[in-house]
Coordinates of C-alpha atoms and ligand atoms in Angstrom, one line a residue:
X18 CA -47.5 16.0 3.9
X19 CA -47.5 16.5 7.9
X20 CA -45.5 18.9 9.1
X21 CA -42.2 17.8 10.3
X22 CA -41.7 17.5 14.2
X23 CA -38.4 19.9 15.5
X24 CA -36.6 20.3 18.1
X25 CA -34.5 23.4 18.9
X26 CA -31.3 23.5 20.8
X27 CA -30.2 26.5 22.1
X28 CA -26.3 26.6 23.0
X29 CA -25.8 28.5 26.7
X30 CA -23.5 27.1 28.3
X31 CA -20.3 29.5 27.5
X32 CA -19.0 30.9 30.5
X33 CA -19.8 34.5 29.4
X34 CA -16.1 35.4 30.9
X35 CA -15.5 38.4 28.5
X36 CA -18.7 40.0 29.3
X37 CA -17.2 40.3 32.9
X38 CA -21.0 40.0 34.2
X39 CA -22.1 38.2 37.3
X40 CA -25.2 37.2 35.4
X41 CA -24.8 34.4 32.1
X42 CA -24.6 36.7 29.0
X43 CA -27.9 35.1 27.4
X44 CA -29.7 37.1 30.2
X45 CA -28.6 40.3 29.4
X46 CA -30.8 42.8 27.3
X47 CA -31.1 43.5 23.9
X48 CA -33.8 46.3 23.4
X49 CA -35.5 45.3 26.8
X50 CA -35.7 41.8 26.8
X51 CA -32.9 38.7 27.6
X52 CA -31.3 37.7 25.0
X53 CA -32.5 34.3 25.5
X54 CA -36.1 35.4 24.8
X55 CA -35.0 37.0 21.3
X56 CA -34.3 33.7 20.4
X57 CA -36.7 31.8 21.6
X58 CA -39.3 34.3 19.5
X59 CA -37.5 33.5 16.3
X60 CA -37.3 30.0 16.9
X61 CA -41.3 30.1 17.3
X62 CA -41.0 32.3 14.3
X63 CA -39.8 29.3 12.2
X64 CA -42.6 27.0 13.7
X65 CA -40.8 25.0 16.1
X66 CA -42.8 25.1 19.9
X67 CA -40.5 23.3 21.5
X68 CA -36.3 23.6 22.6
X69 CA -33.9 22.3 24.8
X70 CA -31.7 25.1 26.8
X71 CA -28.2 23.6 27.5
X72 CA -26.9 26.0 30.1
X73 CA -23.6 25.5 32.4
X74 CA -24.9 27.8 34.8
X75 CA -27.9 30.5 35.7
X76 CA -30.3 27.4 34.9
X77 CA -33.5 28.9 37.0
X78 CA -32.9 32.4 35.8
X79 CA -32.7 31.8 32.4
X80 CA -35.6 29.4 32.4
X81 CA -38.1 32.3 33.7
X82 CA -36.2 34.6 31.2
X83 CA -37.2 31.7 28.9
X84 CA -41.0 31.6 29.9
X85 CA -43.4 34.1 28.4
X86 CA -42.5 32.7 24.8
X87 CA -44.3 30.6 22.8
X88 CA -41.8 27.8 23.0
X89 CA -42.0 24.9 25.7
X90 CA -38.8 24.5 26.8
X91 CA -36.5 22.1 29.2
X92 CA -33.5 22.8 30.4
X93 CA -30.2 20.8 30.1
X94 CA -27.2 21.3 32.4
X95 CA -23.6 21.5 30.8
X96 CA -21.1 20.9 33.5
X97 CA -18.0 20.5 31.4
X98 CA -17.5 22.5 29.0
X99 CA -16.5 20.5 25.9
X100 CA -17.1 21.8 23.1
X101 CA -20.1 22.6 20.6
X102 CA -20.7 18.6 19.8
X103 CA -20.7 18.0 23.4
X104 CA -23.3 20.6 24.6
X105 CA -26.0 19.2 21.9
X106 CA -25.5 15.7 23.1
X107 CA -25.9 17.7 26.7
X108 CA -29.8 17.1 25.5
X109 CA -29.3 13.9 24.0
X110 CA -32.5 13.0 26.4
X111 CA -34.2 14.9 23.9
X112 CA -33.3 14.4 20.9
X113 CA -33.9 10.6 21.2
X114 CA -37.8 11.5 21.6
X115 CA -37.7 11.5 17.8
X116 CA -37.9 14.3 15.9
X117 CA -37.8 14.8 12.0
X118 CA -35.2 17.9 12.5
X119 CA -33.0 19.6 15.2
X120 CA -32.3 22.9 14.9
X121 CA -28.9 24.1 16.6
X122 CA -29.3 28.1 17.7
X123 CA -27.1 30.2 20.1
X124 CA -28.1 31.8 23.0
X125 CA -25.9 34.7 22.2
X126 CA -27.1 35.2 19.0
X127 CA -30.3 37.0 19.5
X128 CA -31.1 38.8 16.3
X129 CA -31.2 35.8 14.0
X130 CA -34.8 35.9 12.3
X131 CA -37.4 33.6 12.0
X132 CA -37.2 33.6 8.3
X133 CA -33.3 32.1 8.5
X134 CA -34.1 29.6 10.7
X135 CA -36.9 28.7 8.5
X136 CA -34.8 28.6 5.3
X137 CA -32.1 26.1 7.1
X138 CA -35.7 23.5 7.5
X139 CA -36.6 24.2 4.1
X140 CA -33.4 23.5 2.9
X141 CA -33.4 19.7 4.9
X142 CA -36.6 19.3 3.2
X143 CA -34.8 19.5 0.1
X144 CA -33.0 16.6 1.1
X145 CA -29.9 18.1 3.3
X146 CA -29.0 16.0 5.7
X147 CA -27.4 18.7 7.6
X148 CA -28.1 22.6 6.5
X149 CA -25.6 25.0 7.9
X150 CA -26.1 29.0 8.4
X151 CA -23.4 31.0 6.9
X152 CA -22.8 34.3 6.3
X153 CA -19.9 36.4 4.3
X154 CA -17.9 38.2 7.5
X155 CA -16.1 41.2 6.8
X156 CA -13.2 40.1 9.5
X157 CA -13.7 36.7 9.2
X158 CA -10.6 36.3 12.1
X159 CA -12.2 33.7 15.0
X160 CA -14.6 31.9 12.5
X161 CA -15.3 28.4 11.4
X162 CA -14.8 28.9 7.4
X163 CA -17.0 27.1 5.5
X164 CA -15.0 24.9 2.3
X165 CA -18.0 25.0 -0.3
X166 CA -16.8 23.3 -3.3
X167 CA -18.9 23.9 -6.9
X168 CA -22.1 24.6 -4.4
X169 CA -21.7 21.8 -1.8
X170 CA -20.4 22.3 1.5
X171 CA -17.7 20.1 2.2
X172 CA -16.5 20.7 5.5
X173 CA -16.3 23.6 8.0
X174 CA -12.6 24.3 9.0
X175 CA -12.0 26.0 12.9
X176 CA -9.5 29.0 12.3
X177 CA -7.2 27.3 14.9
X178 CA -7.3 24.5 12.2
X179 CA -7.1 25.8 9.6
X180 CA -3.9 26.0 6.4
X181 CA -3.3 29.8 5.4
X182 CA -4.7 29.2 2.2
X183 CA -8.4 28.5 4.2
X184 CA -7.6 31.6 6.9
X185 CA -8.5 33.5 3.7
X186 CA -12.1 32.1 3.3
X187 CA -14.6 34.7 4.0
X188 CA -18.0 32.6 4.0
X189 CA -17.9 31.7 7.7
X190 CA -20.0 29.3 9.8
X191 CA -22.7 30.9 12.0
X192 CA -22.7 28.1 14.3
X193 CA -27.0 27.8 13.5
X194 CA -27.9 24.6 11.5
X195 CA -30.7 21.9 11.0
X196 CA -29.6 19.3 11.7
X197 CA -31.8 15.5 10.0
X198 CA -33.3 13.9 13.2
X199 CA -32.8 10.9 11.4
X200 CA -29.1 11.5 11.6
X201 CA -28.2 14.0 14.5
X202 CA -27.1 10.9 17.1
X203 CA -25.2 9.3 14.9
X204 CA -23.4 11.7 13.6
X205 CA -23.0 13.7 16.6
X206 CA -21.4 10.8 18.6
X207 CA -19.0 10.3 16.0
X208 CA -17.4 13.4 16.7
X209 CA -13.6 13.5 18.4
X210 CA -11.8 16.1 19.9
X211 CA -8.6 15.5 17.9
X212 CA -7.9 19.2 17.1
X213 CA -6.3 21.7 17.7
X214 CA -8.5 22.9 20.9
X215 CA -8.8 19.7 22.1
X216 CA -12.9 19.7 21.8
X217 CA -15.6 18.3 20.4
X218 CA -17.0 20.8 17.5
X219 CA -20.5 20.1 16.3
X220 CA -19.0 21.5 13.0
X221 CA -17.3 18.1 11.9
X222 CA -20.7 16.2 11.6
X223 CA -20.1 18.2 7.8
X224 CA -17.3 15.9 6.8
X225 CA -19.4 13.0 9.0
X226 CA -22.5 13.5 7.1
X227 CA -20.8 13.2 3.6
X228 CA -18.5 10.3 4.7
X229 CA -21.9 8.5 4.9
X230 CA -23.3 10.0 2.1
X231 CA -25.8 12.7 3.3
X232 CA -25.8 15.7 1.3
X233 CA -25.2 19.2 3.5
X234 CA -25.5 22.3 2.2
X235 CA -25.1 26.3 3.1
X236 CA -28.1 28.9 4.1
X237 CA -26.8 32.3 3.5
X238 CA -27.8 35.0 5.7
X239 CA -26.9 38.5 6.6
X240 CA -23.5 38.7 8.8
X241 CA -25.7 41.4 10.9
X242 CA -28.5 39.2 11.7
X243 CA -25.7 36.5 12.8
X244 CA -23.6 38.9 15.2
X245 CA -22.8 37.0 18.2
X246 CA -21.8 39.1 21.9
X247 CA -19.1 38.0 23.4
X248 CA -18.1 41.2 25.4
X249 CA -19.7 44.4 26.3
X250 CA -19.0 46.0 23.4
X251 CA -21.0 43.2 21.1
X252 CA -23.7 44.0 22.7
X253 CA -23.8 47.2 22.2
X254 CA -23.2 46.3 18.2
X255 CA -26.3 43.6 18.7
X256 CA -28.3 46.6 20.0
X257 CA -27.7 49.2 17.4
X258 CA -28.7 46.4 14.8
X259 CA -31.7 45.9 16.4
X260 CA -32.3 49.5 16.4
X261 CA -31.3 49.8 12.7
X262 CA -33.7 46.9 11.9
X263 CA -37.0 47.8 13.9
X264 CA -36.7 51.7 12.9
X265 CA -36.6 50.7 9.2
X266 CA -39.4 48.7 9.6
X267 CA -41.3 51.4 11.4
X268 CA -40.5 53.8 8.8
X269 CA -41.4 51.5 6.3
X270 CA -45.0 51.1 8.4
X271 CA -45.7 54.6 7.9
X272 CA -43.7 56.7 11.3
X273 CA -41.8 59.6 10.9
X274 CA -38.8 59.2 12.4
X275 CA -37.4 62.6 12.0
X276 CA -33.5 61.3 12.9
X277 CA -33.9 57.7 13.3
X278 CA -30.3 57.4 14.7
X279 CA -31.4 58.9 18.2
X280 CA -34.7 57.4 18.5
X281 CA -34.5 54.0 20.8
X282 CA -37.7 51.4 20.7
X283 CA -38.3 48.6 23.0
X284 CA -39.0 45.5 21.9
X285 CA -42.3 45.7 22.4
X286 CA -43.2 49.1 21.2
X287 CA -46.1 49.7 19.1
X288 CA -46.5 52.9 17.1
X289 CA -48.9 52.9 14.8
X290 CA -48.9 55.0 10.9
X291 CA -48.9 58.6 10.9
X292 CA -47.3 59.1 14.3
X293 CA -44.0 61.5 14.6
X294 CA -41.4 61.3 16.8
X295 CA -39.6 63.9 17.1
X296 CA -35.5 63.6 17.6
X297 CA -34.0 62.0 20.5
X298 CA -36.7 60.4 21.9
X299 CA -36.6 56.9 24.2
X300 CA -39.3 54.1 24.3
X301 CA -39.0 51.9 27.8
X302 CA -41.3 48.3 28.2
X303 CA -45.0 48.6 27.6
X304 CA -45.5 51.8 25.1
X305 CA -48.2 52.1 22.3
X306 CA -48.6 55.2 20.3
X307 CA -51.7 55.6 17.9
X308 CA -51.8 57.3 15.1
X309 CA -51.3 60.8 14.5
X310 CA -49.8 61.6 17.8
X311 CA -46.6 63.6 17.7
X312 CA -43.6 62.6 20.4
X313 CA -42.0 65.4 20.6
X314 CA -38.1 65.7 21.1
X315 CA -36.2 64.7 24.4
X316 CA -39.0 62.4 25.8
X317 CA -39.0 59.4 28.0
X318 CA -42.0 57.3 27.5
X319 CA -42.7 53.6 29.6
X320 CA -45.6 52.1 30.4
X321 CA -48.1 54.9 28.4
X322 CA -50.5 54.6 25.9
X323 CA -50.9 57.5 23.8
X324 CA -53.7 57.5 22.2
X325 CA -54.7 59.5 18.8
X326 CA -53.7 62.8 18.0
X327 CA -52.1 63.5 21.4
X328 CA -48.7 65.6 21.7
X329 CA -46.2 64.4 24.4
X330 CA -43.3 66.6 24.7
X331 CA -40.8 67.9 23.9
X332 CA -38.8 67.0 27.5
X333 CA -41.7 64.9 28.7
X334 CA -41.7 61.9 30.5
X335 CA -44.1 59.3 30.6
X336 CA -44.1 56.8 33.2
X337 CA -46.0 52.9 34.0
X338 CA -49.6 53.9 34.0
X339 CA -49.7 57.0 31.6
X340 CA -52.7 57.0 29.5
X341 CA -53.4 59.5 27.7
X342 CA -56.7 59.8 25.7
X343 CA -57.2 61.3 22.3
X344 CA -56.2 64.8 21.5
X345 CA -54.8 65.1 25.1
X346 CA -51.2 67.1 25.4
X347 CA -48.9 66.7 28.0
X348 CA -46.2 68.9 27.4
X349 CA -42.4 70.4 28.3
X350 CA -40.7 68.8 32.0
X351 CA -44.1 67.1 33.2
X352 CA -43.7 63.9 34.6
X353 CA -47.2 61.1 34.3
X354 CA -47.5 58.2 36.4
X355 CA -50.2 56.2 37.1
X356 CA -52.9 59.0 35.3
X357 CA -55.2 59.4 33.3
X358 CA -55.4 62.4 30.8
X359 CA -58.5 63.1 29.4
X360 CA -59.9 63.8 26.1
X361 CA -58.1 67.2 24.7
X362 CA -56.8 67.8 28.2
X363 CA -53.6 69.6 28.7
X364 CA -51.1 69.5 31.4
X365 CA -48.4 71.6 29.8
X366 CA -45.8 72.8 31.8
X367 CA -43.6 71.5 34.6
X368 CA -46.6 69.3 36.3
X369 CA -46.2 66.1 37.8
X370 CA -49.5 64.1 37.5
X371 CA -49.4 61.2 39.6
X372 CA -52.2 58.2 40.5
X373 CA -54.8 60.6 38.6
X374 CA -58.1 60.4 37.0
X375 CA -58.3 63.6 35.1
X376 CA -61.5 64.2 32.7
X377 CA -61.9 65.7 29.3
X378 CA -61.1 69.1 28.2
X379 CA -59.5 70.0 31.6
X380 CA -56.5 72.8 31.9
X381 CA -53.9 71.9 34.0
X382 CA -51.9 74.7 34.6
X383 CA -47.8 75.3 35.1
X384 CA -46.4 73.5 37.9
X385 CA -49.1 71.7 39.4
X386 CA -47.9 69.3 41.4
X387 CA -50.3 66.0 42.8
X388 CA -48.9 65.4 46.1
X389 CA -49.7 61.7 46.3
X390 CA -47.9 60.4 48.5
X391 CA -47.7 60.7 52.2
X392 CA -44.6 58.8 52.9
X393 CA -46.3 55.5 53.6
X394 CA -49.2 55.5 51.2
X395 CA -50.1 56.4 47.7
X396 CA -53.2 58.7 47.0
X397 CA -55.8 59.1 44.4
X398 CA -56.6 62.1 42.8
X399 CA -59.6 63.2 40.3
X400 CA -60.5 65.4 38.9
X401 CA -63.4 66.0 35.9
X402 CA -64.2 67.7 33.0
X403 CA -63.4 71.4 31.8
X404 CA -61.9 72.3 34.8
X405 CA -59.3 74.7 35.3
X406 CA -56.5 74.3 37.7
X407 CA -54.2 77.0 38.2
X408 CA -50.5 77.4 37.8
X409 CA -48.7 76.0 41.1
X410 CA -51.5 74.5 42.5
X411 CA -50.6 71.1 45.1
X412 CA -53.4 69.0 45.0
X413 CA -53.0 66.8 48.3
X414 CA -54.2 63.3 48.3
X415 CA -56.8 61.9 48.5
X416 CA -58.9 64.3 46.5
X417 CA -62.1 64.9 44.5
X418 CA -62.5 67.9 41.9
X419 CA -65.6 68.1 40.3
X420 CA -66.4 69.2 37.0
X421 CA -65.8 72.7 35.7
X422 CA -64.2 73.6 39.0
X423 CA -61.6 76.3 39.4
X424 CA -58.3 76.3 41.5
X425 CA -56.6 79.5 41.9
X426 CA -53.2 80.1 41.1
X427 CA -50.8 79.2 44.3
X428 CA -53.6 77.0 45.9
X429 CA -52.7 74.2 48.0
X430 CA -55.7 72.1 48.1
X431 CA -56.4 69.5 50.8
X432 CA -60.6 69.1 50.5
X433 CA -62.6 68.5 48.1
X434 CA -63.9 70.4 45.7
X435 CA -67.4 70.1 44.1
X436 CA -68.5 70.6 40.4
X437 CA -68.5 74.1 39.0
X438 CA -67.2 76.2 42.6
X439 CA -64.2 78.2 42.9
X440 CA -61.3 77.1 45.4
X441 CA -58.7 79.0 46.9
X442 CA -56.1 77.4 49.3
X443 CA -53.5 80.3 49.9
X444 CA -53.1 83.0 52.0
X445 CA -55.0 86.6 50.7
X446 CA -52.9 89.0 49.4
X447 CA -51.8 92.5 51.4
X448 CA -50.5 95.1 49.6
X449 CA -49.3 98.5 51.1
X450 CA -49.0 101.3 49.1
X451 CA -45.2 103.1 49.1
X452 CA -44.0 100.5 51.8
X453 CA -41.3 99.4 49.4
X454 CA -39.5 102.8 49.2
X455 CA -39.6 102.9 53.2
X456 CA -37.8 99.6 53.4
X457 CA -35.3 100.6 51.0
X458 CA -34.4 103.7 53.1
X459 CA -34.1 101.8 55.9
X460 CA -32.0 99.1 54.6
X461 CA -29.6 101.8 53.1
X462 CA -29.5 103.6 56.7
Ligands
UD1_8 C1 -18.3 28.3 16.9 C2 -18.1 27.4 15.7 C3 -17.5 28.2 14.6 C4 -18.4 29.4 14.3 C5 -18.6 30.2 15.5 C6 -19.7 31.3 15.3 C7 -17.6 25.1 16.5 C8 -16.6 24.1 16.8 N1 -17.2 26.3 16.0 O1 -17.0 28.7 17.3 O2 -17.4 27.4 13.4 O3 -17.9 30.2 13.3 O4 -19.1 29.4 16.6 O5 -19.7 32.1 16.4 O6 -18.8 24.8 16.8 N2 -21.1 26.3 23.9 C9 -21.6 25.6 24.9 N3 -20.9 24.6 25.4 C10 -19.6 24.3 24.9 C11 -19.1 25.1 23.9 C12 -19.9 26.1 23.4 O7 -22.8 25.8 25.3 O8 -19.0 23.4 25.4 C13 -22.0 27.4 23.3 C14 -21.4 28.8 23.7 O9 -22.1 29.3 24.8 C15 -21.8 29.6 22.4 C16 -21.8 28.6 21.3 O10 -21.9 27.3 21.9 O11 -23.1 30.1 22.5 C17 -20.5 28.7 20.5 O12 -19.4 28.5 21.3 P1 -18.1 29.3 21.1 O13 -17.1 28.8 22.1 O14 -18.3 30.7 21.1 O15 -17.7 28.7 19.7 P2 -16.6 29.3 18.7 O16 -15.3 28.8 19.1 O17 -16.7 30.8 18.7
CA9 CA1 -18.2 32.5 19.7

């Protein structure tokens, strides 16, 4: 059998009020990335390419949040806001293409998997004419209940709706569901808004569907997976399930995570088996780890790729650029931009290492500063192999050190220096013997 065409509509249109934001909620971040572009992944998860975004405002900026996916996508502009119903038929242009299903996701839902959506296709392949995701709420106040009656789900009931007796259903509607493309304009259009919020809800095409004889059914899935953010403070719940979810997986990978509650990944982060973090540690955008490095506690890391065996930290920050090659060590209050650290090279204490090419087996010593910018311009600096830079040396911009050169302590180094000579850049040291007893008569005087 061919696989069956789908069609995804994402819901985005909500006017994001409680989130007090001047931006639409579905651009806001969960670990790093829109919310909007969550969903989109787990839509392409489920093996859908292409959606339709019904948005009532933000179209262009949540269209480039949107690109970068896998998923083709068109946008559909909302202008009343309606109801549930009416924002699908908002892409009614679309879903009269023809598809085999149509998948309704939120955009505010961003943590619902793959594997969910999935399960609500398999389950019209089964024959369900419309498959609903539901979940078992803990406070089920605010939800659509779902009335499932000896396995078959006979209608969903708003809460505004709703008798007593159904207020104490705890098997709530999601709001996600496949939808037949067979059957989605039909049944969508034969929605009313003769309720008790006067709008059209998607969620009556249940009672529709089995008016006319198409079996529905449930998908449950976990109420975590399905949180929605409404305000600030769901958002920070979304996040901290996100968290909870990619550190088990880590774990699971082979990482230590020594107090997984204080470590905070990026969507994109990629730490491979065998590597440590240490407590308290935070991963921006663009970080890959390999294994058997050790993060150690308190660090910052964006941007870096650490390769094997190398030790970051503790209280070391890592910024766009960082590379850090194999057995390398950057350690306590250094700060990497833009650099390269070479093979078993250390920069441990207090440096800042900026727009570097550093070689391998190199010492750089306590509070070496590159001075790499000159107010208008940034600077290159290299330097090679087994050199040794002294503690508190500035390196000024543009500069070449050569291999196994030597910077003396205090230096302030403005040429360059070639392979295997010794450089000093301060002034020479005077020392006069008993002076410091004669000043301190002569201060007391
Ligand atoms: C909806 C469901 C409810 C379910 C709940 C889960 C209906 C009638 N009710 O209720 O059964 O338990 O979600 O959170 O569907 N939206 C638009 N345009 C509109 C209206 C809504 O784009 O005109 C979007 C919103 O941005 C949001 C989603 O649809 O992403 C759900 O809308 P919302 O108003 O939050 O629905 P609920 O009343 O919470
Ligand atoms: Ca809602």
């Amino acid at each position: 059998m061919r696989n069956p065409s789908c069609l995804a509509i994402i819901l985005a249109a909500g006017d994001s009020t409680r989130m007090k934001s001047r931006r639409s909620k579905v651009l806001h971040p969960v670990a790093g990335r829109p919310m909007i572009a969550h969903v989109l992944d787990a839509i392409s998860e489920a093996g859908v390419s292409e959606a339709a975004l019904v948005v009532g405002r933000d179209a262009d900026a949540i269209g480039t949040a949107a690109t970068g996916t896998n998923v083709q996508i068109e946008t559909f502009l909302q202008s009343e806001r309606l109801g549930t119903a009416h924002a699908v038929l908002a892409a009614r242009a679309a879903i009269a293409r023809g598809y085999d299903e149509i998948l309704v996701t939120y955009g505010d839902v961003p943590l619902i998997t793959g594997a969910t959506l999935r399960a609500a296709r398999t389950a019209l392949a089964d024959g369900s004419g419309v498959a609903v995701i539901g979940f078992e709420a803990a406070n089920p106040t605010g939800y659509g209940r779902l009335l499932v009656k000896d396995g078959e789900l006979l209608a969903i009931r708003e809460e505004k709706d709703a008798t007593d007796e159904e207020r104490l259903i705890r098997r709530c509607n999601s709001g996600i569901m496949a939808i037949s493309g067979r059957h989605a304009i039909e049944l969508i259009t034969q929605v009313s808004n003769d309720n008790a919020k006067g709008e059209y809800y998607l969620t009556d095409i249940v009672e529709i569907a089995r008016a006319r004889g198409i079996a529905t059914s449930v998908v449950d899935a976990d109420e975590n997976e399905l949180a929605g953010c409404n305000n600030r403070q769901d958002l920070a719940a979304v996040e901290r399930f996100w968290q909870e979810r990619r550190r088990r997986e880590l774990m699971l990978s082979g990482v230590s995570l020594i107090a997984p509650e204080t470590v905070f990944l990026c969507h994109d982060t990629v730490i491979e088996p065998d590597v440590t973090v240490e407590p308290n540690v935070v991963f921006g955008p663009g970080v890959r780890v390999e294994t058997g490095a050790v993060i150690g506690a308190f660090s910052h890391l964006e941007g870096a790729h650490v390769s094997a065996d190398a030790h970051v930290g503790p209280y070391a920050r890592l910024r766009a650029g960082s590379r850090l090659a194999r057995g390398s060590k950057v350690g306590n209050f250094c700060e990497i931009k833009n650099a390269m650290i070479g093979e078993g090279t250390k920069v441990n204490h207090l440096s800042y290492i900026g727009d570097a090419q550093i070689g391998s087996g190199t010492n750089i010593g306590a509070g070496t500063i590159t001075c790499n910018y000159d107010g208008v311009n940034k600077h290159l600096t290299t330097i090679g192999s087994r050199a040794f830079i002294g503690s508190n040396a500035s390196l000024v911009a543009p500069l070449n050190i050569g291999d196994g050169v030597i910077v003396a302590a205090g230096s302030t180094i403005t040429a360059d220096v070639p392979s295997n000579a010794l450089a000093f850049g301060r002034a020479r040291q005077e020392t006069k013997p008993e002076r410091a007893n004669t000043a301190r008569k002569t201060s007391r005087a």
